[in-house]
C-alpha positions as a Python dict, from the first residue, in 0.01 Angstrom:
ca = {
    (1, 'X'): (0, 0, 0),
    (2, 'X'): (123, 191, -266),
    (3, 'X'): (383, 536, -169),
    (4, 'X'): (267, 815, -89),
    (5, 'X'): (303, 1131, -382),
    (6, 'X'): (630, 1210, -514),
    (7, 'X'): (776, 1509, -280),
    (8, 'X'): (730, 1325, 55),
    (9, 'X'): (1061, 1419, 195),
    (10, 'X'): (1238, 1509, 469),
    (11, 'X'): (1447, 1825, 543),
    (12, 'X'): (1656, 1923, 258),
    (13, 'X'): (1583, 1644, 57),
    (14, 'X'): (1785, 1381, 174),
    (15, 'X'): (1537, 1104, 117),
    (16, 'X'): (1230, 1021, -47),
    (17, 'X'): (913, 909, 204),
    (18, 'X'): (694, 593, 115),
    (19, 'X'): (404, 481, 339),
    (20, 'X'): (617, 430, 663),
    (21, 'X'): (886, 636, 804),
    (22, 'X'): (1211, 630, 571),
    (23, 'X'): (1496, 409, 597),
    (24, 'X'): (1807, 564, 728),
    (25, 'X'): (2144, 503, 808),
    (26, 'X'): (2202, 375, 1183),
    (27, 'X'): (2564, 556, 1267),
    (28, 'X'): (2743, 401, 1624),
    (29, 'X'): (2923, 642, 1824),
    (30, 'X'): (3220, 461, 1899),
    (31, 'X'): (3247, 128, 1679),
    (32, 'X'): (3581, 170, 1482),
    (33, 'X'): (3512, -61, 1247),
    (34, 'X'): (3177, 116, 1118),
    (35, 'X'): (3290, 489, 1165),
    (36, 'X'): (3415, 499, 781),
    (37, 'X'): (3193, 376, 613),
    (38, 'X'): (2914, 591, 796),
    (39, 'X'): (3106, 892, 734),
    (40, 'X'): (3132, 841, 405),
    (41, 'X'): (2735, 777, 432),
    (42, 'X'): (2692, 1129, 559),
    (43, 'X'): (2863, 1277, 258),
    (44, 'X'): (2640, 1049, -17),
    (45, 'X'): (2283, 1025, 104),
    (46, 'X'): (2250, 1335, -140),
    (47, 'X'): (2392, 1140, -461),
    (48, 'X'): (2236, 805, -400),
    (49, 'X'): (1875, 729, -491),
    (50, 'X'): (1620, 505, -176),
    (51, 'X'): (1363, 342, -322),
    (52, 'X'): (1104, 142, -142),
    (53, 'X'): (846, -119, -302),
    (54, 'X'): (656, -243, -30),
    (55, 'X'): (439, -581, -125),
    (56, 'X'): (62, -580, 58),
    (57, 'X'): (152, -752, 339),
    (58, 'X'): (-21, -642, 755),
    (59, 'X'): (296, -549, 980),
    (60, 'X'): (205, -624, 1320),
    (61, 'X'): (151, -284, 1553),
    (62, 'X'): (489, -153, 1691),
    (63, 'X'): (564, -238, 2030),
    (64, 'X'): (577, 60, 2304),
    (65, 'X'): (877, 235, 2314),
    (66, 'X'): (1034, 278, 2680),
    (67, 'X'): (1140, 661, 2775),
    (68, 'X'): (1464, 710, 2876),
    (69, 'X'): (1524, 916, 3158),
    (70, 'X'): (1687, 1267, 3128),
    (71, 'X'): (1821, 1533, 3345),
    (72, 'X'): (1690, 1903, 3307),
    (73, 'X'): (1733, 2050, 3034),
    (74, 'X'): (1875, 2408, 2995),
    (75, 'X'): (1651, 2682, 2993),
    (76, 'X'): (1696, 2806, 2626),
    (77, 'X'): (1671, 2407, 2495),
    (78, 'X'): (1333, 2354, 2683),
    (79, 'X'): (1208, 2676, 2526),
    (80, 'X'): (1330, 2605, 2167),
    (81, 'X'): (1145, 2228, 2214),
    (82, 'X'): (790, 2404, 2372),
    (83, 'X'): (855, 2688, 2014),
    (84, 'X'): (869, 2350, 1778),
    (85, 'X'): (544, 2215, 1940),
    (86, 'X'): (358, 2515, 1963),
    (87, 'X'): (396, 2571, 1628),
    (88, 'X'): (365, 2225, 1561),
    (89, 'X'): (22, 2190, 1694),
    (90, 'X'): (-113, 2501, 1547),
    (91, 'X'): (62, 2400, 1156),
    (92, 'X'): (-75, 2011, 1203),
    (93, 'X'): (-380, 2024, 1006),
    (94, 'X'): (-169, 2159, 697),
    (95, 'X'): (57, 1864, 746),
    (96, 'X'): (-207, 1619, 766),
    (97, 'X'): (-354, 1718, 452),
    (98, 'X'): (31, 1743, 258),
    (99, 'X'): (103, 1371, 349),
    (100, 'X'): (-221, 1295, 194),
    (101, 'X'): (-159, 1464, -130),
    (102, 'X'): (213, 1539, -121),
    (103, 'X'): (442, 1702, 50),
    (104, 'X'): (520, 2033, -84),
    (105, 'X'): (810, 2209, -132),
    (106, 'X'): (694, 2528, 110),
    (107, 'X'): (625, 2299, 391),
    (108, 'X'): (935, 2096, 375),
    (109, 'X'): (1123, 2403, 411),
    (110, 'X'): (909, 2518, 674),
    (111, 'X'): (931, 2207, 866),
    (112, 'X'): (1306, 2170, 808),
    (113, 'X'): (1365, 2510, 968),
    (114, 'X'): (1203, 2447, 1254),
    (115, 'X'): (1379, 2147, 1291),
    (116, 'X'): (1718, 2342, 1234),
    (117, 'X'): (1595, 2593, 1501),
    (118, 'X'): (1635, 2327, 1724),
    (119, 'X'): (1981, 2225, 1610),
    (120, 'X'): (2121, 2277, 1260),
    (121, 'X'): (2276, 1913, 1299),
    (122, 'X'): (1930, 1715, 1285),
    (123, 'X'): (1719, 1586, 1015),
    (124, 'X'): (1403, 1484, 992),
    (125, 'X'): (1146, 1205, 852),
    (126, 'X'): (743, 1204, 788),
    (127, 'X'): (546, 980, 655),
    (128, 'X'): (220, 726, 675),
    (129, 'X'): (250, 388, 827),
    (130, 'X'): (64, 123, 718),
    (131, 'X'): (-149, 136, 982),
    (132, 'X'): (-275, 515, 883),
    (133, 'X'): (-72, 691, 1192),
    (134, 'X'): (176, 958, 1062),
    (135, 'X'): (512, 925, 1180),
    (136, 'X'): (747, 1216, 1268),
    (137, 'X'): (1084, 1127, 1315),
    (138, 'X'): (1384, 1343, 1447),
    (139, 'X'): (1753, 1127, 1376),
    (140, 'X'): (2079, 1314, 1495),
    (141, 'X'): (2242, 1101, 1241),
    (142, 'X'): (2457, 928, 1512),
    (143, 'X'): (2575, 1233, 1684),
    (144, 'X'): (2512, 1104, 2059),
    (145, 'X'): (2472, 1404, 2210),
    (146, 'X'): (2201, 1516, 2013),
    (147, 'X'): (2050, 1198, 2083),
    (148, 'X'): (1950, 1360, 2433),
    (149, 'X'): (1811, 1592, 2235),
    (150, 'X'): (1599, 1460, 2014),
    (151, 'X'): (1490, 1231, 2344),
    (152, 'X'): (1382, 1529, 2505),
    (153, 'X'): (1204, 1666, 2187),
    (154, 'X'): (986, 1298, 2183),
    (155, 'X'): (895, 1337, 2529),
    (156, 'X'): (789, 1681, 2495),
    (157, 'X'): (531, 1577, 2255),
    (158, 'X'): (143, 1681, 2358),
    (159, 'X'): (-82, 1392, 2400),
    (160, 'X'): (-380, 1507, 2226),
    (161, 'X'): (-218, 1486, 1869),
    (162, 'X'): (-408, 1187, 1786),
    (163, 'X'): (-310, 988, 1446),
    (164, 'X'): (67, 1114, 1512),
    (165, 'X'): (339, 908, 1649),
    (166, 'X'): (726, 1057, 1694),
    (167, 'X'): (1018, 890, 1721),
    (168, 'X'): (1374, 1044, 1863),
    (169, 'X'): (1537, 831, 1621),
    (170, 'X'): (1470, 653, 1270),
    (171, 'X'): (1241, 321, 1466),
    (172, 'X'): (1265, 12, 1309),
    (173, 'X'): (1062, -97, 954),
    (174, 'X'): (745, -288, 1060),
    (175, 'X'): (765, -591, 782),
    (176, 'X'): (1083, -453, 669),
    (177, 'X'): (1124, -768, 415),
    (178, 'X'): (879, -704, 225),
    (179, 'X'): (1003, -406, 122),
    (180, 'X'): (1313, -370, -183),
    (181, 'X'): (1570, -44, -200),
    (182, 'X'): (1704, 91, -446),
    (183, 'X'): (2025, 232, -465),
    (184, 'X'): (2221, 323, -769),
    (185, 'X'): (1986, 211, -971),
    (186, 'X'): (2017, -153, -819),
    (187, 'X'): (1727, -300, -681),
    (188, 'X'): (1838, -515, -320),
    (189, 'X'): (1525, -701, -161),
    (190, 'X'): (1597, -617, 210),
    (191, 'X'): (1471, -1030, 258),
    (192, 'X'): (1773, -1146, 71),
    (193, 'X'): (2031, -967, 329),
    (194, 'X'): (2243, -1251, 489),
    (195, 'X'): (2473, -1168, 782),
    (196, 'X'): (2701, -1387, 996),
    (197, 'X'): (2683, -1355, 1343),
    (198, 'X'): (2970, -1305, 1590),
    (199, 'X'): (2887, -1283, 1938),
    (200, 'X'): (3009, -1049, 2156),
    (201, 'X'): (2920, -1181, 2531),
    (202, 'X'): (3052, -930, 2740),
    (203, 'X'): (2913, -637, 2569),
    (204, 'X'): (2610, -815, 2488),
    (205, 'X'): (2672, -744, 2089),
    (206, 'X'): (2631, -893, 1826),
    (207, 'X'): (2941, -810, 1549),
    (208, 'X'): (2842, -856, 1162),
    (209, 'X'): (2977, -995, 835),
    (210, 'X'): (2732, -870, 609),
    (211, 'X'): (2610, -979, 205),
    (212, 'X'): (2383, -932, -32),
    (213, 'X'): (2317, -1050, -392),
    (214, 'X'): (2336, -697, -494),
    (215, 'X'): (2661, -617, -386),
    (216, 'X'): (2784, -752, -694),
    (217, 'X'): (2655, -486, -930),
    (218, 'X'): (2718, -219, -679),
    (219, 'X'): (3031, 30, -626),
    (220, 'X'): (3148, -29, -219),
    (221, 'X'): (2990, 296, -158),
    (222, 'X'): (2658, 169, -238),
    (223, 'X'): (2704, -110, -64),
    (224, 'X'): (2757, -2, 235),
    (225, 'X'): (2427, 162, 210),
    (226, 'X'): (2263, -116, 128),
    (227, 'X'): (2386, -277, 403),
    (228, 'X'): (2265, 14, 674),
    (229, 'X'): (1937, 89, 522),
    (230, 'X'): (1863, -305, 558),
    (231, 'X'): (1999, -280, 900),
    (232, 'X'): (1773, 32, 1012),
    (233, 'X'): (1480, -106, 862),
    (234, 'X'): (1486, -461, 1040),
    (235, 'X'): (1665, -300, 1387),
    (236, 'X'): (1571, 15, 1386),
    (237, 'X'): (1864, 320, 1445),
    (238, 'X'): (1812, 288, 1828),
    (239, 'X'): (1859, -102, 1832),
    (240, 'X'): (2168, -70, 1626),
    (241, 'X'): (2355, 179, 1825),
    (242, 'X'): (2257, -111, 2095),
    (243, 'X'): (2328, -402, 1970),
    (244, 'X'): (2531, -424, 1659),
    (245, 'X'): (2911, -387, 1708),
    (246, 'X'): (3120, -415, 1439),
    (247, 'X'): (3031, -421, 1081),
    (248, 'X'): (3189, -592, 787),
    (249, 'X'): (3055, -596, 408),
    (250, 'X'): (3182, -954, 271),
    (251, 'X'): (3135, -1040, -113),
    (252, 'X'): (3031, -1427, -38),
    (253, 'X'): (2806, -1556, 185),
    (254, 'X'): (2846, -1862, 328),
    (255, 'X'): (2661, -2160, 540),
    (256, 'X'): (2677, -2006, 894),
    (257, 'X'): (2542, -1668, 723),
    (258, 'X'): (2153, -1643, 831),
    (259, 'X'): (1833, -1425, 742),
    (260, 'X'): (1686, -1131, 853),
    (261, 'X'): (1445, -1270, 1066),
    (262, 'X'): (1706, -1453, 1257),
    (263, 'X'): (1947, -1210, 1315),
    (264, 'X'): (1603, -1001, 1466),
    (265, 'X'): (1566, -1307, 1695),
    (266, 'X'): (1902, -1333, 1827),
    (267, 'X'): (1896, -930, 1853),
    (268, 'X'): (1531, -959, 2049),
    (269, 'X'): (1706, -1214, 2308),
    (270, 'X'): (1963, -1008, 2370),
    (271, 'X'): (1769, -712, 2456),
    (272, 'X'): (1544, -971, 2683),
    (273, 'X'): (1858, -1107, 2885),
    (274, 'X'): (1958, -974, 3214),
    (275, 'X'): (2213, -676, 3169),
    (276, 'X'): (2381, -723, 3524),
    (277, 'X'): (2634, -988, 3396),
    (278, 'X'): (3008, -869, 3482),
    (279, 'X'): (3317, -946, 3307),
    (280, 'X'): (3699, -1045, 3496),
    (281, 'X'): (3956, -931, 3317),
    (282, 'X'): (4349, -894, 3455),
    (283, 'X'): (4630, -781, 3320),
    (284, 'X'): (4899, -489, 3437),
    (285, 'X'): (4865, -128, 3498),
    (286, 'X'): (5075, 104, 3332),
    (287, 'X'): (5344, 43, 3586),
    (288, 'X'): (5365, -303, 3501),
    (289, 'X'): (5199, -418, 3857),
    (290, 'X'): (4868, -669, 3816),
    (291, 'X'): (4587, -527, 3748),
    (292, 'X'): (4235, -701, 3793),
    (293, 'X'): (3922, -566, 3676),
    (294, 'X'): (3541, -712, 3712),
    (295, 'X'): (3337, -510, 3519),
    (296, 'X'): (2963, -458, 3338),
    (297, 'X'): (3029, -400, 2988),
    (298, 'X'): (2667, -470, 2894),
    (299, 'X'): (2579, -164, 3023),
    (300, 'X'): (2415, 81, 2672),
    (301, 'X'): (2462, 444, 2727),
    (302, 'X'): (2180, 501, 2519),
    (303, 'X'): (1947, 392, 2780),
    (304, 'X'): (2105, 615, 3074),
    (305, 'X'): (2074, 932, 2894),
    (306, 'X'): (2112, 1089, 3211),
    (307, 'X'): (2406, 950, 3396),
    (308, 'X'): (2711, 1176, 3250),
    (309, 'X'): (2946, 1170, 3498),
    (310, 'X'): (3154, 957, 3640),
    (311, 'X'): (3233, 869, 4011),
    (312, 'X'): (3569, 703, 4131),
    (313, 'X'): (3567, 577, 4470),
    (314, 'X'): (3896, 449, 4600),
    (315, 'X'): (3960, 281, 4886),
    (316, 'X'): (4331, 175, 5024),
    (317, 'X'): (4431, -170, 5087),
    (318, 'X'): (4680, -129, 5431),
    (319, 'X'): (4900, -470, 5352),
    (320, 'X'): (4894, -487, 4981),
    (321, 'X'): (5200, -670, 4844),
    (322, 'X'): (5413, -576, 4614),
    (323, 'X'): (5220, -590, 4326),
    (324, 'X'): (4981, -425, 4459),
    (325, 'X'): (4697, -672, 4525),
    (326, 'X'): (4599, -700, 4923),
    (327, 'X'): (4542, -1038, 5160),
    (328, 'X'): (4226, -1220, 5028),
    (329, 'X'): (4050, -1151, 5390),
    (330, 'X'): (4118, -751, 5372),
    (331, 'X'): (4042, -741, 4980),
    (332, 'X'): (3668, -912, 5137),
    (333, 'X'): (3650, -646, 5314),
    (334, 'X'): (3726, -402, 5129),
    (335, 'X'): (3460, -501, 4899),
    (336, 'X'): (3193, -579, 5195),
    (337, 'X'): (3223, -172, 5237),
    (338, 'X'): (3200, -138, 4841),
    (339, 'X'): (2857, -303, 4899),
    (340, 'X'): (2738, -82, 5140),
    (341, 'X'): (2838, 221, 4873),
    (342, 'X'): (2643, 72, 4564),
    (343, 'X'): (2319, 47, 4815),
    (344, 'X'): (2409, 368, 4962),
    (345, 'X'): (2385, 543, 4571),
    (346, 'X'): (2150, 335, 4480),
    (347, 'X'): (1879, 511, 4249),
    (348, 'X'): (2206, 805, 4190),
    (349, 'X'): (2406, 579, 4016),
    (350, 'X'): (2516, 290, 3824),
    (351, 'X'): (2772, 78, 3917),
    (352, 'X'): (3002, -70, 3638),
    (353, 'X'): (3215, -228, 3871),
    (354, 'X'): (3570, -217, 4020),
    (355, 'X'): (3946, -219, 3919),
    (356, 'X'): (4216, -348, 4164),
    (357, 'X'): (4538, -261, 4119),
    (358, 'X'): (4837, -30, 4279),
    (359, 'X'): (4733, -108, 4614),
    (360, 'X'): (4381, 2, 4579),
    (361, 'X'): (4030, -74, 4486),
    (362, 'X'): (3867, 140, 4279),
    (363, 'X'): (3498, 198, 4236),
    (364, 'X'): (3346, 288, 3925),
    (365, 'X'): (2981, 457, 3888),
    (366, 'X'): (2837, 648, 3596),
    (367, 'X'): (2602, 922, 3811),
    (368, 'X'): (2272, 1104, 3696),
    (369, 'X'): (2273, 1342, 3988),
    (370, 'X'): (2562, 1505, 4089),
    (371, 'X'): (2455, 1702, 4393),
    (372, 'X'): (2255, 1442, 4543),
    (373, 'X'): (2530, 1171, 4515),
    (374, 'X'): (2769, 1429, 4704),
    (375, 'X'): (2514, 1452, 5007),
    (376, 'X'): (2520, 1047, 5019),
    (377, 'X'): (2886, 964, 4970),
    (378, 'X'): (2903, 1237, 5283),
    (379, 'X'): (2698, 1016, 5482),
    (380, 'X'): (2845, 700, 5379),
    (381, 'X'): (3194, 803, 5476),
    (382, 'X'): (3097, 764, 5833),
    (383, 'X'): (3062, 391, 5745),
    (384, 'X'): (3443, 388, 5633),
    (385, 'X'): (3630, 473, 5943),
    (386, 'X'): (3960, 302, 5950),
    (387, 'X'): (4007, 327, 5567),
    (388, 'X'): (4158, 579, 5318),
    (389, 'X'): (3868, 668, 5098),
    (390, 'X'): (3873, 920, 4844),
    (391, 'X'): (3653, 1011, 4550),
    (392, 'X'): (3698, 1192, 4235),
    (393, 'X'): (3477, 1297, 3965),
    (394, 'X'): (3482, 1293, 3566),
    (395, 'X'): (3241, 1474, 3325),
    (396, 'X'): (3213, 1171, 3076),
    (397, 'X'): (2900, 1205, 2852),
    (398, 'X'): (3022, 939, 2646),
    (399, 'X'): (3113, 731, 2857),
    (400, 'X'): (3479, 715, 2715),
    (401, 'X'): (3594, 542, 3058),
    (402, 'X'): (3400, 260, 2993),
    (403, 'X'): (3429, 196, 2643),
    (404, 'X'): (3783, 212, 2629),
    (405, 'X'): (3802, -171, 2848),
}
């Protein structure tokens, strides 16, 4: 399949399109170890030339994405995403034809401003797959709360576009090794990426030590985008932001480093294990007391778009000791009544777990629905006579509270 006409592009030419959607840079929201380097991807994606050579190889058809649940969205951000797809529908037939013969300058610009009319902050991606479907693809270029967004824009989609597909973010590179980038001028076969694999158990992630051939004749800069186009192509930007913790670029590879198509196995079982799996951890609380914590740090905030705030439950112990931690027989209880709050919220909220410590057990739950959680913690307090109970509530999009364990 040779590329489609020079001037395939997406807004404000940022990248040049081939026969599938672009590769693009996957950017975490809160790995430390990857937020320079994709910084200083946002500043060079101008000054750095993508190239894709794809050999004629069939990709097998893209699996079915899964929505993601939302809450309602504001008034004027509904409106602005029913604008982009009535003019969407009526402008498709002009689009059609461009990414047949090339798209032009005119509609670029058009398409980019309608894109910026929905937020300045996101880009966008079209192009033919393989498989003759044209892609449209929103990315928020790892801002996560424009990933809700750009969720809501893919959902809002009409179903009688047929030969159209659109993604909320850049989706993963069907046969992504046979394809080569280019970057600087330096050709990198996405099949010759190598990457050592560190498990990360407890947040079912996967951190990196990445290499490639090309690094060699490449400044680190280019590199590193070497390194995150591969990524995005094999993973995808949504699988990424899932499952890849930390990245490092290395400049030799060695025996434990493996292929592409096993680092997309060992990503694939991750995604099928069970995501219930709680971690112990103990250690002391800021007054120097113990502290014990059992926890789900599996848990991906990208797939509970809609859970934003979160809950604290805490419930007294009457005869802790002095540091803090109660009789084993009222500690059972305690939690027997935590039990009967997770199934009281159940289908409101998620529970990540608890923290004991200072005389109290604290229960944690990220919430989707505010309001309705209120009316059943109400009702469940009847089931907690005898115990000091109190509740308190945190508006964490990002689920900061989490992440920082």
């Amino acid at each position: 399949m040779s590329p489609l006409p020079p001037g395939e592009g997406r807004g404000e030419g940022r990248a040049l399109h081939t026969a599938r959607p672009p590769l693009g840079i996957a950017r975490g929201t809160c790995d430390e170890q990857r937020a320079p380097m994709t910084s200083f991807l946002r500043t060079t994606l101008e000054r750095l030339t993508q190239r894709l050579r794809p050999q004629r190889t069939t990709p097998p058809p893209a699996p079915a994405r899964a929505v993601i649940p939302l809450r309602p969205l504001a008034p004027e951000v509904a409106e602005r995403i029913a604008a982009f797809w009535r003019w969407f529908s009526a402008e498709r037939p002009r689009f059609e034809h461009a990414v047949r013969m090339g798209l032009n300058p005119e509609l670029q610009e058009l398409l980019g401003a309608e894109v910026s009319a929905l937020h300045p902050e996101l880009h966008w991606e079209l192009g033919r797959a393989r498989d003759g479907v044209i892609d449209l693809s929103l990315t928020a270029e790892g801002n996560f709360p424009l990933r809700k967004l750009t969720e809501a824009w893919c959902q809002a989609a009409p179903h009688d576009l047929q030969g159209w597909r659109f993604h909320p973010a850049r989706p993963p590179t069907p046969g992504a090794t046979a394809f080569t980038l280019n970057v600087a001028g330096q050709d990198a076969a996405i099949a010759d990426l190598r990457c050592a694999l560190e498990p990360d158990d407890a947040r079912a992630r996967l951190n990196l030590r990445v290499w490639h051939p090309a690094f060699a004749a490449l400044e680190p800069e280019a590199r590193s985008m070497v390194a995150f186009l591969s990524l995005d192509a094999l993973l995808g930007e949504d699988d990424v932001e899932r499952w890849v913790g930390g990245i490092q670029l290395v400049e030799e590879a060695a025996e434990a480093f493996v292929p592409p198509a096993e680092l997309q196995a060992r990503v694939a079982a991750l995604a099928a294990a069970p995501r219930d799996t709680f971690s112990f951890l103990q250690g002391k609380n800021p007054q120097g007391r113990a502290a014990m914590a059992t926890l789900n740090l599996a848990l991906k905030r990208l797939d509970h778009l809609a859970y934003e705030d979160q809950l604290v439950v805490t419930i007294a112990y009457r005869n802790a000791d002095a540091q803090g931690i109660p009789p084993a027989e009222e500690h059972q209880a305690a939690q027997a009544l935590e039990d009967t709050l997770v199934e009281s919220l159940a289908g409101l909220a998620l529970h990540y777990g608890h923290v004991v410590s200072g005389g109290r057990l604290e229960v944690l739950f990220y919430v989707a629905d505010k309001r309705a959680a209120e009316g059943k913690l109400a009702a469940w307090r009847g089931r907690a006579q005898g115990w000091q109970v109190q509740r308190t509530w945190h508006h964490d999009p990002e689920w900061k509270a989490l992440l920082k364990w």
